[in-house]
Tab-separated table of C-alpha atoms in Angstrom:
chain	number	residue	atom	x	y	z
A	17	UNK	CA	-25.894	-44.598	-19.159
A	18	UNK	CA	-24.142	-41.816	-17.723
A	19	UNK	CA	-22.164	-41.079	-21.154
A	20	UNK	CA	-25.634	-41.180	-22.602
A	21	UNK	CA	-27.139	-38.664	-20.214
A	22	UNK	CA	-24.598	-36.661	-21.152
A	23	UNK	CA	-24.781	-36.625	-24.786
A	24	UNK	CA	-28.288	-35.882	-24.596
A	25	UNK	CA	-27.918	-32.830	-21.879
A	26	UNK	CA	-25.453	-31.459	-24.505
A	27	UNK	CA	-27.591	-32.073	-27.206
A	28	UNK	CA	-30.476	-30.082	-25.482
A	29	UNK	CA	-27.986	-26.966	-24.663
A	30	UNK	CA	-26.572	-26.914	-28.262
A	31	UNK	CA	-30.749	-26.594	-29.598
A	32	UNK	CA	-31.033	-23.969	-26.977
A	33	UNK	CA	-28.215	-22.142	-28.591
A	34	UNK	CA	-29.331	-22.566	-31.693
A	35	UNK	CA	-33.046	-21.122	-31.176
A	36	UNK	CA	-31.396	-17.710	-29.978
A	37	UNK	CA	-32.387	-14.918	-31.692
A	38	UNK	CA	-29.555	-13.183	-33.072
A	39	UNK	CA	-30.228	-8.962	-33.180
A	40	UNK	CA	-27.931	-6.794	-34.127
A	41	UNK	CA	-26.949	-3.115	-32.586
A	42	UNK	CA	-25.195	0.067	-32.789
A	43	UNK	CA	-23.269	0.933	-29.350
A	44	UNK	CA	-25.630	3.092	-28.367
A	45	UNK	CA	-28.674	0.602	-28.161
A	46	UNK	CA	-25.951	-1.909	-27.061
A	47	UNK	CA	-25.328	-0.165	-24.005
A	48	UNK	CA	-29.286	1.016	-23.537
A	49	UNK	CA	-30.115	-2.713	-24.003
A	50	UNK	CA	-27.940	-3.565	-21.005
A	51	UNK	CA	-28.729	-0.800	-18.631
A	52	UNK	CA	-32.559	-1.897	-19.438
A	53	UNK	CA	-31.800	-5.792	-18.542
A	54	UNK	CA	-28.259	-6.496	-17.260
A	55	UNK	CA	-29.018	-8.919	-14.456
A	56	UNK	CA	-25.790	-7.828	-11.931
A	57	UNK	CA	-27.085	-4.197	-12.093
A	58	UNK	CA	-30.759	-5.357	-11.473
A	59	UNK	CA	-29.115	-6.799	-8.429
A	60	UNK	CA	-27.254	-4.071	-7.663
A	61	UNK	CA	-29.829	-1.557	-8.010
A	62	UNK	CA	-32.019	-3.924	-5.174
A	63	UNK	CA	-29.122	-2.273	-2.544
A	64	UNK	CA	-30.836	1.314	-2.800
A	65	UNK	CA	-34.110	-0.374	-1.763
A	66	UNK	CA	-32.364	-2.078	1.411
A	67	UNK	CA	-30.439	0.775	2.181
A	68	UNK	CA	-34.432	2.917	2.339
A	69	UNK	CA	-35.767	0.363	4.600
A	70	UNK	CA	-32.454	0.614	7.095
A	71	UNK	CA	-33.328	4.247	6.910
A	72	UNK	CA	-36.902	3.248	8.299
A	73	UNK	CA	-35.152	0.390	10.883
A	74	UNK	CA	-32.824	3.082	12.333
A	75	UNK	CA	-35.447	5.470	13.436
A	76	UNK	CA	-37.656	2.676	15.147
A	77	UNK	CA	-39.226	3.094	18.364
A	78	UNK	CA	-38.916	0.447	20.847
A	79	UNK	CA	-41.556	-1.928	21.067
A	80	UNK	CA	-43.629	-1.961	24.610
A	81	UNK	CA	-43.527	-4.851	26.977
A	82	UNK	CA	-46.740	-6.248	28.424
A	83	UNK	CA	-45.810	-6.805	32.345
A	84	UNK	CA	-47.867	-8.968	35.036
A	85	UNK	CA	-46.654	-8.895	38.899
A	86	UNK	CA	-48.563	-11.402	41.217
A	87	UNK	CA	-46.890	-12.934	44.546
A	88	UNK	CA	-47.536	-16.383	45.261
A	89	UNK	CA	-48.079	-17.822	48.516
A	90	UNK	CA	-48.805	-16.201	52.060
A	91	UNK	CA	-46.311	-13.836	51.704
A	92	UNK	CA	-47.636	-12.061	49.189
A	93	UNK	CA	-50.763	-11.786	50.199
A	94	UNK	CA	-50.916	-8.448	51.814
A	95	UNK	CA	-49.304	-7.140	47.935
A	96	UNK	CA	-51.536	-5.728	45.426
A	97	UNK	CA	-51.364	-7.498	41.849
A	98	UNK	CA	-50.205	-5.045	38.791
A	99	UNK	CA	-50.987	-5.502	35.128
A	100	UNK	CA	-49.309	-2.892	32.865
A	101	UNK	CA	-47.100	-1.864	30.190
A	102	UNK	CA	-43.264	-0.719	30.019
A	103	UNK	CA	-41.871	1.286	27.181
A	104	UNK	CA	-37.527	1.679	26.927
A	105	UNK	CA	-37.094	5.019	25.599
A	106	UNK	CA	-33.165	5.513	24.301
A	107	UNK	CA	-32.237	8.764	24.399
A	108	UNK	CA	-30.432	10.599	21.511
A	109	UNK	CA	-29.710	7.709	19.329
A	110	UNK	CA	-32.072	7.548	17.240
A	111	UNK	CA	-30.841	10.488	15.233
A	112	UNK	CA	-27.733	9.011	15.014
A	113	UNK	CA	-28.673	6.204	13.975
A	114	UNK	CA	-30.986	7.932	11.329
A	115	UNK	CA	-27.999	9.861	10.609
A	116	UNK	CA	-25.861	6.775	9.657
A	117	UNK	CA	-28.628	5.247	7.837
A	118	UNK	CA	-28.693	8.551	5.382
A	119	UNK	CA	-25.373	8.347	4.863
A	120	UNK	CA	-24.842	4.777	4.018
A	121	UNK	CA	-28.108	5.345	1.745
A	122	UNK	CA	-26.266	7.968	-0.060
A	123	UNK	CA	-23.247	5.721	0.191
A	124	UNK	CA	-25.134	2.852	-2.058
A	125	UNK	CA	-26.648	5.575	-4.321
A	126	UNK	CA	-22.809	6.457	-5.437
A	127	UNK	CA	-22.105	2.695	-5.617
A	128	UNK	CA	-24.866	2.751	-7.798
A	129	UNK	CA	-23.648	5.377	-10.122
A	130	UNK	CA	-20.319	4.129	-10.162
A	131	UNK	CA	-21.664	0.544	-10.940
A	132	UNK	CA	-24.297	2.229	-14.095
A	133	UNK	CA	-21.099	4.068	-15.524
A	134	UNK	CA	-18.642	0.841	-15.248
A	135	UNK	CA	-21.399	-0.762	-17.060
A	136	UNK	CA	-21.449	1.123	-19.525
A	137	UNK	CA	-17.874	1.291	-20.019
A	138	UNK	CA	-17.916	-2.430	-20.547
A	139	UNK	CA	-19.942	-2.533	-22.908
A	140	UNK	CA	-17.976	-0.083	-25.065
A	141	UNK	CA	-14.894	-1.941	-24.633
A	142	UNK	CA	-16.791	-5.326	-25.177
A	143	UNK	CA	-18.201	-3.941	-28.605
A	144	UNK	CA	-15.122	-2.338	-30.021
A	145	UNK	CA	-13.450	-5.872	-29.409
A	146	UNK	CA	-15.755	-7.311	-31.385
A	147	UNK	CA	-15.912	-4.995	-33.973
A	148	UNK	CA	-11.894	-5.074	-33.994
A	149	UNK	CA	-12.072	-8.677	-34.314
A	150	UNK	CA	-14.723	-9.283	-36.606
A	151	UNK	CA	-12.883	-6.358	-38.958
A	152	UNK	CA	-9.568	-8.429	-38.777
A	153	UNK	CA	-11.382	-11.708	-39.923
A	154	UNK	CA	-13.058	-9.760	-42.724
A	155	UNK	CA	-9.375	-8.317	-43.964
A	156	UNK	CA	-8.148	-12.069	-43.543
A	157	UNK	CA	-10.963	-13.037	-45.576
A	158	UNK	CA	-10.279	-10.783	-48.286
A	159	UNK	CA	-6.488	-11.751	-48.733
A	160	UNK	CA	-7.176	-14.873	-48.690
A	161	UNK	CA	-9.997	-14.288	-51.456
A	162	UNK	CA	-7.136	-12.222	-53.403
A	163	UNK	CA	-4.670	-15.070	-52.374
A	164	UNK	CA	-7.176	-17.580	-54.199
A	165	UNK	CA	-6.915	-15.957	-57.253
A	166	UNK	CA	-3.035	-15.219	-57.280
A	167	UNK	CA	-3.032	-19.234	-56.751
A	168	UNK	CA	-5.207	-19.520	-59.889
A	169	UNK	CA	-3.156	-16.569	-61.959
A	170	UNK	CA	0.027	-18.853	-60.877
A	171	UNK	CA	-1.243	-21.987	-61.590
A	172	UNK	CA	-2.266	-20.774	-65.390
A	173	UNK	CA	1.065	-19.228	-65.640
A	174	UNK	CA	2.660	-22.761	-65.287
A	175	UNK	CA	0.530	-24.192	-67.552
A	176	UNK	CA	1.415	-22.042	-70.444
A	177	UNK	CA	5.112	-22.312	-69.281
A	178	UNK	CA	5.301	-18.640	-68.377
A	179	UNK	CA	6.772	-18.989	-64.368
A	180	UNK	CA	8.177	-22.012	-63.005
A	181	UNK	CA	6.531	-24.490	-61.026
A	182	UNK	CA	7.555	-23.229	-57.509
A	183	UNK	CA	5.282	-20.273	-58.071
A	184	UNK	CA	2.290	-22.028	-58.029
A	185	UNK	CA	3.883	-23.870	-55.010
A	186	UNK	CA	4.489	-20.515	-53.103
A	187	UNK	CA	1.060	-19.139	-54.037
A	188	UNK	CA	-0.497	-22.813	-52.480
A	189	UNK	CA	1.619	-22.824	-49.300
A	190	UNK	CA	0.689	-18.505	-48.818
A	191	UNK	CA	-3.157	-19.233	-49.526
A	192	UNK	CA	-3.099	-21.916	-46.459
A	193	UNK	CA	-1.466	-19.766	-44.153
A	194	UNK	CA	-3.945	-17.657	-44.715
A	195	UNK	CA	-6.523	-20.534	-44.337
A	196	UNK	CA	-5.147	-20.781	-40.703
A	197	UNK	CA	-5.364	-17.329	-39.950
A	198	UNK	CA	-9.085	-17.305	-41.029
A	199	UNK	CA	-9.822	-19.998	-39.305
A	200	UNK	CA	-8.003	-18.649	-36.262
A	201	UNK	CA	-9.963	-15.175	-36.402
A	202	UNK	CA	-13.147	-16.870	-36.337
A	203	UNK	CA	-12.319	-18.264	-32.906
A	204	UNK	CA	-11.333	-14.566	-31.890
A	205	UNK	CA	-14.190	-13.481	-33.301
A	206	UNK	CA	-16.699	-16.325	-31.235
A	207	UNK	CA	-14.637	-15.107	-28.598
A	208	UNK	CA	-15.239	-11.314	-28.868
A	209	UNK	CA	-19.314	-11.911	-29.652
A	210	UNK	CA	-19.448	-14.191	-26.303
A	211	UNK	CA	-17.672	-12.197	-24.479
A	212	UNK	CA	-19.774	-8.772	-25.201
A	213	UNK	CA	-22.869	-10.965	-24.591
A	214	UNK	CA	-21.507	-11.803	-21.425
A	215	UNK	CA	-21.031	-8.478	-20.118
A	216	UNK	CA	-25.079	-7.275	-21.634
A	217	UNK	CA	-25.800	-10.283	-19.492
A	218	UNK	CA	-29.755	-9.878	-20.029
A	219	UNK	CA	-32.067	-12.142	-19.296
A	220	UNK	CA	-33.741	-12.908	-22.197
A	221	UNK	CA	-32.437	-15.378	-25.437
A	222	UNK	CA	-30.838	-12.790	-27.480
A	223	UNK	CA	-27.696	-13.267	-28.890
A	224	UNK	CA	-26.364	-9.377	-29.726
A	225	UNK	CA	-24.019	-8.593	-32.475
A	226	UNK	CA	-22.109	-5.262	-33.715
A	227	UNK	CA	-23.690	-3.790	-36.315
A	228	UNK	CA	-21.060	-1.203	-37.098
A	229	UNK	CA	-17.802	-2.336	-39.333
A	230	UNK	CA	-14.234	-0.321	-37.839
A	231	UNK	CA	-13.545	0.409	-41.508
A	232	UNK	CA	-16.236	3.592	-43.544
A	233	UNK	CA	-15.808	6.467	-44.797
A	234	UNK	CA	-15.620	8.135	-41.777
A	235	UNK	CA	-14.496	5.542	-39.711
A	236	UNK	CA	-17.706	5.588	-37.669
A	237	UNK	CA	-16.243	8.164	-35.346
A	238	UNK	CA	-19.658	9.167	-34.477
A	239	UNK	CA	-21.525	6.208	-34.172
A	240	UNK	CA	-18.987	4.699	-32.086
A	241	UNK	CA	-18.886	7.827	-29.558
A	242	UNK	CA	-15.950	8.570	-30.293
A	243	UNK	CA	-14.611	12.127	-31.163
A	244	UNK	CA	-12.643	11.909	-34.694
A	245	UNK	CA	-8.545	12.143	-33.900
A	246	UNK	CA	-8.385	15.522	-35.630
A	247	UNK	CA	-9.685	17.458	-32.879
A	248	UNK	CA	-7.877	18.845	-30.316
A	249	UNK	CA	-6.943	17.452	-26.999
A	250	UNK	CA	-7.189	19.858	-23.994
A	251	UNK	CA	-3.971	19.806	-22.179
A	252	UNK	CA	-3.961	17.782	-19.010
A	253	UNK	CA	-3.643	20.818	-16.172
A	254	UNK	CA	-7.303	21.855	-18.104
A	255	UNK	CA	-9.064	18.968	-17.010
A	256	UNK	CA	-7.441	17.200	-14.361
A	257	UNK	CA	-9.412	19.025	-11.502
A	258	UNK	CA	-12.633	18.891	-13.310
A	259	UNK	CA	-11.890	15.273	-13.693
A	260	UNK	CA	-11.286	14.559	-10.056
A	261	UNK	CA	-14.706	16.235	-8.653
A	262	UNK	CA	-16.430	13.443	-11.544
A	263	UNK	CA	-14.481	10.331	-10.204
A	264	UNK	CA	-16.916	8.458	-8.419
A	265	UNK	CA	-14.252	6.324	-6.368
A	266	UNK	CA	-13.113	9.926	-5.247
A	267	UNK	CA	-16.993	10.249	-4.125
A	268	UNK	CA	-17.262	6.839	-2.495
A	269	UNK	CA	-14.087	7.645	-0.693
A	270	UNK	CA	-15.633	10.632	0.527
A	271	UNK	CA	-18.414	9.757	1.422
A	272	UNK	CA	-17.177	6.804	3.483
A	273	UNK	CA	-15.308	9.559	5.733
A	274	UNK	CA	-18.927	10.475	6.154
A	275	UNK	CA	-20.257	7.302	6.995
A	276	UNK	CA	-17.255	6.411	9.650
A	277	UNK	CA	-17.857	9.845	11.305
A	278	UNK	CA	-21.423	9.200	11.435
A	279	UNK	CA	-20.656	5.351	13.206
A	280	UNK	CA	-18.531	7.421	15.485
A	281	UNK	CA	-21.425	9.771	16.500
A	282	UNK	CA	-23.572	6.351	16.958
A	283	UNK	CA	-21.084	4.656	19.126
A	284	UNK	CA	-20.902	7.671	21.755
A	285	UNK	CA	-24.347	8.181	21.996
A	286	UNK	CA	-24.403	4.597	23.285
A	287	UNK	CA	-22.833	5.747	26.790
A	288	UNK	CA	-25.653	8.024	27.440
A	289	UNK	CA	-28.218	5.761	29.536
A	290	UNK	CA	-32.144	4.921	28.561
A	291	UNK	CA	-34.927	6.051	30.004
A	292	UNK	CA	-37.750	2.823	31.452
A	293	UNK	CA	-41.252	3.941	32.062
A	294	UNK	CA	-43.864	1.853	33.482
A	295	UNK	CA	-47.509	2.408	34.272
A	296	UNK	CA	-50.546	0.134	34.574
A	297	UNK	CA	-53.576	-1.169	36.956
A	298	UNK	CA	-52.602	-2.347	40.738
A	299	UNK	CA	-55.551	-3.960	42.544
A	300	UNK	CA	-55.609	-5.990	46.311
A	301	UNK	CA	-58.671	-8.009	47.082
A	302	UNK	CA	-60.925	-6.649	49.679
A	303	UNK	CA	-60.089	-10.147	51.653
A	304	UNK	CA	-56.401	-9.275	52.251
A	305	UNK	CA	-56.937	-5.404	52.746
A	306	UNK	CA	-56.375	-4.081	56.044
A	307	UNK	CA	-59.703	-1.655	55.451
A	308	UNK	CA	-61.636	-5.143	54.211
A	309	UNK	CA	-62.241	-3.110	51.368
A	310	UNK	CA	-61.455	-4.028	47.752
A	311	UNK	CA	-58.466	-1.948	46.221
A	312	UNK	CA	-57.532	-0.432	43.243
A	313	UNK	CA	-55.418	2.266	41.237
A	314	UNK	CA	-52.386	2.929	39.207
A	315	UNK	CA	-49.115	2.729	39.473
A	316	UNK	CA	-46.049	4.761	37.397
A	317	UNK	CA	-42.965	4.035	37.333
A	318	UNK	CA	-39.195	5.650	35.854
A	319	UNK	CA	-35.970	3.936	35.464
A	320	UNK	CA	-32.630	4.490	34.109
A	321	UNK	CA	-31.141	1.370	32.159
A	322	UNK	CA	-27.612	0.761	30.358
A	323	UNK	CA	-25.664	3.114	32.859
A	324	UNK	CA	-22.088	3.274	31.739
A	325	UNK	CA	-20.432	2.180	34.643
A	326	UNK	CA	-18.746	-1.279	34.396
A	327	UNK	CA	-18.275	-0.638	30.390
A	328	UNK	CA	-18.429	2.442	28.598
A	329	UNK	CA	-17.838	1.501	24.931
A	330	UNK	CA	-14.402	3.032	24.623
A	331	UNK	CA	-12.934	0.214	22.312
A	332	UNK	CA	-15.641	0.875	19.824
A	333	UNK	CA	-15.436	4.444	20.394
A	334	UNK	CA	-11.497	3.777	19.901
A	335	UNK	CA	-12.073	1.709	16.793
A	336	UNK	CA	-14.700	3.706	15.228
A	337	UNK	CA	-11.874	6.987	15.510
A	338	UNK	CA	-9.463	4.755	13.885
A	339	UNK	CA	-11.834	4.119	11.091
A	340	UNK	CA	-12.130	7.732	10.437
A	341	UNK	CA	-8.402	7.881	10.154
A	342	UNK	CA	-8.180	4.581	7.884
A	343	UNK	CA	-11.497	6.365	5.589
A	344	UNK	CA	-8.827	9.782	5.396
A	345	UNK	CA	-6.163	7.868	4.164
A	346	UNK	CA	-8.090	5.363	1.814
A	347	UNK	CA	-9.164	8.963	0.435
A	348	UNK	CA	-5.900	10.777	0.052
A	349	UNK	CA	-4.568	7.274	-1.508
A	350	UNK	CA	-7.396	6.938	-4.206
A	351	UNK	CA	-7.112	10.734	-5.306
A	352	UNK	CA	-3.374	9.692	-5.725
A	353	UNK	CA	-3.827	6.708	-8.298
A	354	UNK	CA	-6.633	8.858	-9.882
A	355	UNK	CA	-4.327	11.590	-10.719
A	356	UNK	CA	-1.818	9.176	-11.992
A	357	UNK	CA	-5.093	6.780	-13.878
A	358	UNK	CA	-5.789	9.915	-15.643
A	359	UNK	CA	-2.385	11.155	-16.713
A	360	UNK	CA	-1.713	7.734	-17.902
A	361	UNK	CA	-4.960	7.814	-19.686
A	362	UNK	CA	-4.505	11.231	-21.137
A	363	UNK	CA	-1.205	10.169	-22.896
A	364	UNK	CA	-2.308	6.691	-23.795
A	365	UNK	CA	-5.428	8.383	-25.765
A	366	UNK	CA	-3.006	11.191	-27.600
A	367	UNK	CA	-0.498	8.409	-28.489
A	368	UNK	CA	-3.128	6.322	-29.984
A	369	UNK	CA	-4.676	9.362	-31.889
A	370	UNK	CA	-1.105	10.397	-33.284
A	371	UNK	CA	-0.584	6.939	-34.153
A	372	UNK	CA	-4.120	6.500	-36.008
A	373	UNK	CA	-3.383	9.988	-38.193
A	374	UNK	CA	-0.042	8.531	-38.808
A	375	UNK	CA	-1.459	5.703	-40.440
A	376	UNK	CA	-4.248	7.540	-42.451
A	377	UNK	CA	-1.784	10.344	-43.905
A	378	UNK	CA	1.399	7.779	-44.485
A	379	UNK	CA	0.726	3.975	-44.573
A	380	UNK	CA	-2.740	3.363	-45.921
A	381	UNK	CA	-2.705	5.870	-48.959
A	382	UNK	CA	-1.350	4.109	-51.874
A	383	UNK	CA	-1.315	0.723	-50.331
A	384	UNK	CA	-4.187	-0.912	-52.329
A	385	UNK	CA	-2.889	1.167	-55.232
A	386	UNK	CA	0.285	-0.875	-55.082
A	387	UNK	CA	-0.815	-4.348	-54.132
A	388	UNK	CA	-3.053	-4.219	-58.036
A	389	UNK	CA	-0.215	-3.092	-59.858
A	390	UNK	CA	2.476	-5.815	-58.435
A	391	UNK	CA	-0.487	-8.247	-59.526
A	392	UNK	CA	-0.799	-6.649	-62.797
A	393	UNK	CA	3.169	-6.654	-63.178
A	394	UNK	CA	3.234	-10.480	-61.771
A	395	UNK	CA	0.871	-11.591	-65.037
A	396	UNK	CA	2.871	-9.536	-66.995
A	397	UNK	CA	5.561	-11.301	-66.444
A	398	UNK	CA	7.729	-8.240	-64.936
A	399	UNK	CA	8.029	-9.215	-61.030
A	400	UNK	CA	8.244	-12.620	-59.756
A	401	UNK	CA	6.149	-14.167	-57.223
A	402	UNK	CA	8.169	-14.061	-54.149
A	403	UNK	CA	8.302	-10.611	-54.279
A	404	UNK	CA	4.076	-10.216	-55.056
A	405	UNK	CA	3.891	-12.816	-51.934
A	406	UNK	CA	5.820	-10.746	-49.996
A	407	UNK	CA	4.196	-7.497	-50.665
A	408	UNK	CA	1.076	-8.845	-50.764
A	409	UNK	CA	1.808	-10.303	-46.488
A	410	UNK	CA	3.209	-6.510	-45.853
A	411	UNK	CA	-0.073	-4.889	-47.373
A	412	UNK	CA	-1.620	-7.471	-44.917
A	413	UNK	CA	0.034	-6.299	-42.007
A	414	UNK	CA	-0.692	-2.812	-42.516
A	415	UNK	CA	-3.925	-3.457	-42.927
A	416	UNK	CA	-4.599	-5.311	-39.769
A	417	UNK	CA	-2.465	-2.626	-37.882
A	418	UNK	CA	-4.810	0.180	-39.215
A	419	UNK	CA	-7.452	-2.066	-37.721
A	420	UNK	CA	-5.958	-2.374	-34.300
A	421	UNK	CA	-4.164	1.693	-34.291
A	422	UNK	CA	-8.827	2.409	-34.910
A	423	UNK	CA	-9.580	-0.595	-32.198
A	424	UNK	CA	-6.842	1.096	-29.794
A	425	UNK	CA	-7.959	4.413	-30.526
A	426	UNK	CA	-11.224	3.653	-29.583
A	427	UNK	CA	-10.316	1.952	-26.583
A	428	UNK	CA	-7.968	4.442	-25.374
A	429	UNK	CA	-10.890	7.076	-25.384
A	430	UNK	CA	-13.263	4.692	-23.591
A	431	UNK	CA	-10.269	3.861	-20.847
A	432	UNK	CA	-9.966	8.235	-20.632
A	433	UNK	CA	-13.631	8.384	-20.350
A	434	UNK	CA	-13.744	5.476	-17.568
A	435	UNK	CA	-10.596	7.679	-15.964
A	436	UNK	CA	-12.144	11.301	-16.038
A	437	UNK	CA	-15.808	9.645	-15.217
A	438	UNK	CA	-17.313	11.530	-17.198
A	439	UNK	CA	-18.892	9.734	-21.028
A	440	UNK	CA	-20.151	13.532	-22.442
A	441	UNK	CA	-16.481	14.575	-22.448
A	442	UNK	CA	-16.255	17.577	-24.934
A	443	UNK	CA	-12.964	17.950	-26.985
A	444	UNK	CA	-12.912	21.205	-28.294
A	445	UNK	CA	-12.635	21.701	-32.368
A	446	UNK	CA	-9.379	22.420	-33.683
């Protein structure tokens, strides 16, 4: 029964699947689409709201207290019976508290900000990964579409007695690795699509997909956000300052000095003592007044509360110091990895670049040029088929390098943009 359930739960998930639309989008409405609906920043975006009303809870007054005196018995007879209110009044915290609230509000907002541009980050990464991977597959495809028909140009050579068996043997055996690799890059490819679905992470039953291909004319520079790797870099002593006042974990670092020195402020204030007021109605029955005479009147009334004599909140004060210090530090220790995130960034993106030109100027041009003529020059009888399989796995490889130098390239500006913190980062025209 249980095996049964089972069978039909998956059943009912697989028709789910199957009923989800399938859209697909450029980057740019990729990452729109998420900012609109991604479910983690919906949730993270509900902190600015709590962080408004702590705002609102910090700068509370007090709430009164309703007080009733009456003696019971014959010794309080002779005492007059009060009925009145008593408000605690705290003296200079509020601000403080206030204070803190502001700053943890403005705390969350850079959280915020931070969590909006990681985001968006993913999603480039997540989409360039698929487009990487769904390019690969197509190359794959195509060789082993090419691969199909050396098979068939081999086979008919054996027929008429022109190669020897083997060759149609070779041609089989290439043709199936190839099979395997297909079959493999689908998986990558499944992979990839869930994957940039995953980080969307919307609500609704949408299944996204790329719509842009790695490989055009212009290699989709443009659509992809990307600048093309002809233009010129900026050295690094040109933007690494800019790029520090943009990091927002240089921000949040700063701001959490803020924050501890503004818990400090909170924590002394609590030595300095509260002020109690009372007032209300006092009355004495005419039967227990010395004049016979019924009584009545007001009564007022000031105390001080929380005096800091027995314990004066030095450990917290002590602590809250100490926190300061440990906020300096985190500070001085983030600005240190970002310097060193961005440098490494920097020379990651130029590498990649250099590496992508090398490949357009050197390897590609020619290659398809010289894969047709070793097939013409295979049914012509004037190469043998070792050395067309051989070529044809090298052309192969290049290919699918060009594809991952333009996937790394891409991802190597997104990782400097998620460095620097900054996505409208201008590199200047050669």
């Amino acid at each position: 029964m249980k095996k049964f359930c089972l069978v039909i739960i998956i059943l009912l998930i697989t028709q789910i699947i199957s009923f989800a639309e399938e859209k697909k989008v450029y980057l740019n409405e990729a990452i729109n689409i998420a900012l609109k609906n991604n479910i983690d920043l919906q949730a993270a975006q509900i902190n600015t709201n709590i962080a408004k009303n702590e705002i609102k809870t910090a700068n509370r007054l007090q709430n009164p207290s309703f007080d009733l005196y009456s003696f019971i018995g014959a010794s309080g007879n002779s005492e007059p019976k009060q009925i009145g209110l008593s408000e605690e009044i705290e003296i200079a915290k509020r601000k403080a508290r206030k204070n803190y609230a502001e700053s943890n509000l403005k705390l969350v907002e850079k959280n915020l900000d931070y969590t909006i541009f990681d985001l968006k980050m993913d999603v480039r990464e997540a989409y360039i990964n698929l487009v990487e991977a769904k390019s690969i597959l197509d190359t794959l495809e195509q060789q082993k579409d090419l691969q199909e028909e050396l098979l068939e140009v081999a086979q008919n050579r054996v027929k008429t007695n022109k190669s020897p068996e083997i060759d149609a043997i070779q041609a089989e055996i290439a043709l199936n690795q190839l099979i395997t690799q297909v079959n493999s890059a689908k998986v990558v490819v499944k992979k990839a699509l869930a994957n940039f679905n995953k980080v969307i992470n919307t609500p609704d039953n949408i299944q996204y997909d790329s719509k842009d291909n790695i490989f055009s004319e212009e290699n989709n520079f443009e659509e992809l956000l990307t600048p093309p790797p002809n233009k010129k870099f900026p050295n690094f002593s040109e933007i690494e300052e800019k790029s520090l006042e943009n990091r927002y974990d240089l921000q949040i670092a700063k701001q959490e000095i803020d924050l501890a020195e503004k818990n400090l402020s909170v924590i002394i204030r609590q030595r300095i003592p509260d002020l109690q007021i009372s007032a209300g109605y006092a009355y004495k029955l005419a039967k227990y007044a010395d004049n016979g005479n019924f009584n009545n009147g007001a009564y007022i009334g000031a105390n001080l509360v929380n005096l800091p004599l027995f314990y004066n909140y030095t450990p917290e004060i002590q602590n809250a110091r100490l926190k300061i210090e440990q906020a300096e530090l985190k500070y001085i220790s983030v600005r240190n990895k970002a310097i060193r995130d961005i440098s490494a960034s920097y020379e990651r993106f130029l590498t990649a670049a250099d590496n992508l030109n090398h490949y357009e100027s050197k390897i590609i041009t020619g290659s398809e040029n010289l894969i047709d003529t070793s097939i013409k020059n295979y049914e012509a009888g004037k190469s043998d088929i070792t050395s067309l399989i051989v070529m044809k796995q090298s052309y192969k490889s290049i290919i699918i390098g060009y594809t991952q130098a333009l996937a790394e390239y891409y991802n190597s500006w997104t990782n400097f943009l998620r460095e620097v913190n900054n996505e409208k980062f201008i590199v200047s025209d050669i």
